[in-house]
Tab-separated table of N, CA and C in Angstrom:
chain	number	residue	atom	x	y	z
A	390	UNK	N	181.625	-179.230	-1.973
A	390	UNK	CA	182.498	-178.135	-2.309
A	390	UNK	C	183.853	-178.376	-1.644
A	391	UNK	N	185.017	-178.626	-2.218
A	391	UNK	CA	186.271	-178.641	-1.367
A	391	UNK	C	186.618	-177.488	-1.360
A	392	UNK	N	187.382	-178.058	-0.276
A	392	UNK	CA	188.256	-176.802	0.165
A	392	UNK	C	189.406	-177.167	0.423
A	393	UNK	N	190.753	-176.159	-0.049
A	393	UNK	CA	192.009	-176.436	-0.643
A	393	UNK	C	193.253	-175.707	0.384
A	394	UNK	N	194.477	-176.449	1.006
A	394	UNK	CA	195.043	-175.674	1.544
A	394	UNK	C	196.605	-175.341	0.638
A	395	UNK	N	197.087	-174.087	0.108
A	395	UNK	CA	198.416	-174.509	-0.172
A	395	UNK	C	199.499	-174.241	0.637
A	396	UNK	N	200.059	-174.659	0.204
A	396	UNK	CA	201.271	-174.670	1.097
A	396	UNK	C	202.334	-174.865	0.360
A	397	UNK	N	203.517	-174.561	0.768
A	397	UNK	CA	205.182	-174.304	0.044
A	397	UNK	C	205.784	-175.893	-0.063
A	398	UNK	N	206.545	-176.025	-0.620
A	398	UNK	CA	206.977	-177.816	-0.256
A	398	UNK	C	208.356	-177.599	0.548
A	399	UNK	N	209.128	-175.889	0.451
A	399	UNK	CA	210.236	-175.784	1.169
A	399	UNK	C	209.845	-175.614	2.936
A	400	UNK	N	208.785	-175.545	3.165
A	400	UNK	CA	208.571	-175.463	4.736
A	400	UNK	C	206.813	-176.462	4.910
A	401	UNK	N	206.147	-176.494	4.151
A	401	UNK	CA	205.127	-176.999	4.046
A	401	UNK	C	203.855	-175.950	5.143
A	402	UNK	N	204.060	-174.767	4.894
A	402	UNK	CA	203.266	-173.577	6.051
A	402	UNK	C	201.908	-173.387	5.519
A	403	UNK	N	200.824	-173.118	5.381
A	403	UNK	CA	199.882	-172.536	4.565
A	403	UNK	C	199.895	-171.358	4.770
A	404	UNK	N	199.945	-171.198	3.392
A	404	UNK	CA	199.735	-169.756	3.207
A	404	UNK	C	198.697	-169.031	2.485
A	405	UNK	N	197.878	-169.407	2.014
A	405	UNK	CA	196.041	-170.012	1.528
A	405	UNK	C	195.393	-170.780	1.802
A	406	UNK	N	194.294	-170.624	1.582
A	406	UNK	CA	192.814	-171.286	1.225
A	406	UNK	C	192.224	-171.308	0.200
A	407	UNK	N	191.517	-171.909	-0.062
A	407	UNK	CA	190.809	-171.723	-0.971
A	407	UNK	C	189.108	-172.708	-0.894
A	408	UNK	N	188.141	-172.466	-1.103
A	408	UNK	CA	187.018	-172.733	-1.000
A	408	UNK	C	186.387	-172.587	-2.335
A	409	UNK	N	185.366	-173.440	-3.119
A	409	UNK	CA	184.507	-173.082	-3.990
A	409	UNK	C	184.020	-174.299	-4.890
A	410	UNK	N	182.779	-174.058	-5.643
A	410	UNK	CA	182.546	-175.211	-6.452
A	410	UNK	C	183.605	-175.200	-7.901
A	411	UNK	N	183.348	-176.243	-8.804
A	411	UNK	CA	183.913	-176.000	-9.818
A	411	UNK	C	185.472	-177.079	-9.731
A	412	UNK	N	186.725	-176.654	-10.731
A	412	UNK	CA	187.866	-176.689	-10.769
A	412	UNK	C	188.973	-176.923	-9.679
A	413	UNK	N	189.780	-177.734	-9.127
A	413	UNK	CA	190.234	-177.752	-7.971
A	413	UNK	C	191.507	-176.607	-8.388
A	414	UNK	N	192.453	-176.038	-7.577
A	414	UNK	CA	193.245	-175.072	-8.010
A	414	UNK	C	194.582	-176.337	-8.522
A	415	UNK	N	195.330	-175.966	-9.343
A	415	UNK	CA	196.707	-177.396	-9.689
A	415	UNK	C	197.620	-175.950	-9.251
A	416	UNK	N	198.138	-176.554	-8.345
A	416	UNK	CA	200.079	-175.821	-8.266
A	416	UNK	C	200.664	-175.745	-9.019
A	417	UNK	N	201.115	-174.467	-9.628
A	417	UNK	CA	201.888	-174.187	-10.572
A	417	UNK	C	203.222	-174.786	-10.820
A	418	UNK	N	203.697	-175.539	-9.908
A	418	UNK	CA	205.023	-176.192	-10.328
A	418	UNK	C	205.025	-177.397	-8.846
A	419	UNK	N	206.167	-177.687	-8.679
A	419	UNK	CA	206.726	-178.673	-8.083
A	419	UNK	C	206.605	-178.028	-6.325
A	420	UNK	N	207.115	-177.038	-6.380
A	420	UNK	CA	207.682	-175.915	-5.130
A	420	UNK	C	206.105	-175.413	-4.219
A	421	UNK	N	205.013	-175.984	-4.686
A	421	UNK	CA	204.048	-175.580	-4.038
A	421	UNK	C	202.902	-177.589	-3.959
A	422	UNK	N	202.674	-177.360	-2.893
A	422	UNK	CA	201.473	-178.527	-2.411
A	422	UNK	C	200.143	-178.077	-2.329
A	423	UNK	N	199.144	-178.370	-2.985
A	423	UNK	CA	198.133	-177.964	-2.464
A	423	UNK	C	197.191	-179.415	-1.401
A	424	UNK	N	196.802	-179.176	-0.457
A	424	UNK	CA	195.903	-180.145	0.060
A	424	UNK	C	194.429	-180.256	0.595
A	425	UNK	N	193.923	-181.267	0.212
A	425	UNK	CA	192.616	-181.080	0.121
A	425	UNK	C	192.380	-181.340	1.844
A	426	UNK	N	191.430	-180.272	2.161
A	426	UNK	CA	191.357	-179.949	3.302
A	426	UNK	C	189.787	-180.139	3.876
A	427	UNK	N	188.687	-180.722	3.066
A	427	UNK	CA	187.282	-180.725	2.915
A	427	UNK	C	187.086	-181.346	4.180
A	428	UNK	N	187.536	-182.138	4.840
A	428	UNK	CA	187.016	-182.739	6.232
A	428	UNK	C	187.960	-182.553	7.275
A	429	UNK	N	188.663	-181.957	7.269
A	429	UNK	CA	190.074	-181.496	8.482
A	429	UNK	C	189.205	-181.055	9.123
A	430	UNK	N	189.445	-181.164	10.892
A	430	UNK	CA	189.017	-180.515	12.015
A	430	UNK	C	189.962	-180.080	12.860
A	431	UNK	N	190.374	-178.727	13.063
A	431	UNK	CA	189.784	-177.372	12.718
A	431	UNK	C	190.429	-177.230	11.047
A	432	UNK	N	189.755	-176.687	10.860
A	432	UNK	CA	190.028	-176.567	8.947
A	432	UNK	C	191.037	-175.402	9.537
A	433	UNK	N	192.350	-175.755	8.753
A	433	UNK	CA	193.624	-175.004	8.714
A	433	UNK	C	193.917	-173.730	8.334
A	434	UNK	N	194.654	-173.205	8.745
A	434	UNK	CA	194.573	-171.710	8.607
A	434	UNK	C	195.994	-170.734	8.182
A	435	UNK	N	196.175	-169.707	7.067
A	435	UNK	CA	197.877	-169.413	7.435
A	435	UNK	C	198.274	-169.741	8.860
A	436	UNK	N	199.787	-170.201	8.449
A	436	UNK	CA	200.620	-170.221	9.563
A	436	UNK	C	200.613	-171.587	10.436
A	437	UNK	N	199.517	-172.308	9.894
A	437	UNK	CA	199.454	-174.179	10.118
A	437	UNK	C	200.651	-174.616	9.231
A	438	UNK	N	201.046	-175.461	9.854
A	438	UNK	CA	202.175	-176.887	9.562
A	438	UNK	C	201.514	-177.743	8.927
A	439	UNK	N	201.501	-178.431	7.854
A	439	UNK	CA	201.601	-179.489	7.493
A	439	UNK	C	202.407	-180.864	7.243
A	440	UNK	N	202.359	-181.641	7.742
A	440	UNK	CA	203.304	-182.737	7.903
A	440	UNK	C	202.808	-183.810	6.691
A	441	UNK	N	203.375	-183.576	5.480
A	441	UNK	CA	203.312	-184.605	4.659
A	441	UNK	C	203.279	-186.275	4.721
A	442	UNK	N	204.353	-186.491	5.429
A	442	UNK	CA	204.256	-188.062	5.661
A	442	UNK	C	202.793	-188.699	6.685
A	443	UNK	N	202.711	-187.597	7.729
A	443	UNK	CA	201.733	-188.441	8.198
A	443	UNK	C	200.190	-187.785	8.112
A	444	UNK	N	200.199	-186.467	7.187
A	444	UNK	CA	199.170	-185.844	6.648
A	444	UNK	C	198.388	-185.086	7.460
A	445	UNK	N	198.906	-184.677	8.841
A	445	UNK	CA	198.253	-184.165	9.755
A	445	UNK	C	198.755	-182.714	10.115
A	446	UNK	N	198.201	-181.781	10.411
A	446	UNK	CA	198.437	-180.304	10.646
A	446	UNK	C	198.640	-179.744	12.270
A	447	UNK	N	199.756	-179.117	12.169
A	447	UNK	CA	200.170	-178.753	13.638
A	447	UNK	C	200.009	-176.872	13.754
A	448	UNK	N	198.945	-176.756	14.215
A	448	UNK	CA	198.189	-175.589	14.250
A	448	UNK	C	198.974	-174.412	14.883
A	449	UNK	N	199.267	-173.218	14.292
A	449	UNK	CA	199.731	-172.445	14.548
A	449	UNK	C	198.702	-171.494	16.198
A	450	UNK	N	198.833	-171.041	16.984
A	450	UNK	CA	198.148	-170.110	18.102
A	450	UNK	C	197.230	-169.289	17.369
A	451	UNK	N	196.119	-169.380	17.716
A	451	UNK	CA	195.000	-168.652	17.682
A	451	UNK	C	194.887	-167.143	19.018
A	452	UNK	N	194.577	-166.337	18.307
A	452	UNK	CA	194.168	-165.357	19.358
A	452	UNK	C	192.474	-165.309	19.851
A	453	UNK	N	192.886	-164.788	21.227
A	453	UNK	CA	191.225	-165.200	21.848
A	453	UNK	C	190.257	-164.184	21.360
């Protein structure tokens, strides 16, 4: 089952998830990334960074 993060291409932030069998979600245009997120550790969350070039996520603060 993947699981999908999107994100904006003007800041690259997530601002979804998405989880489920079936259809992967396609971005409606150019202005949105979606990334497949099925083996990321910690699986990403709004308000994570994504860094395109080197494909790795810079995690926004968690509360305790």
């Amino acid at each position: 089952m993947p699981t999908i993060a999107e994100t904006r291409t003007s800041d690259y932030v997530c601002y979804a998830t998405w989880s489920g069998d079936g259809n992967v979600p396609v971005p409606p245009d150019s202005s949105y990334l979606f990334v497949d997120i099925t083996n990321t550790v910690p699986l990403p969350q709004g308000g994570d960074i994504y860094d395109p070039v080197t494909a790795t996520w810079t995690y926004a603060p968690r509360p305790e």
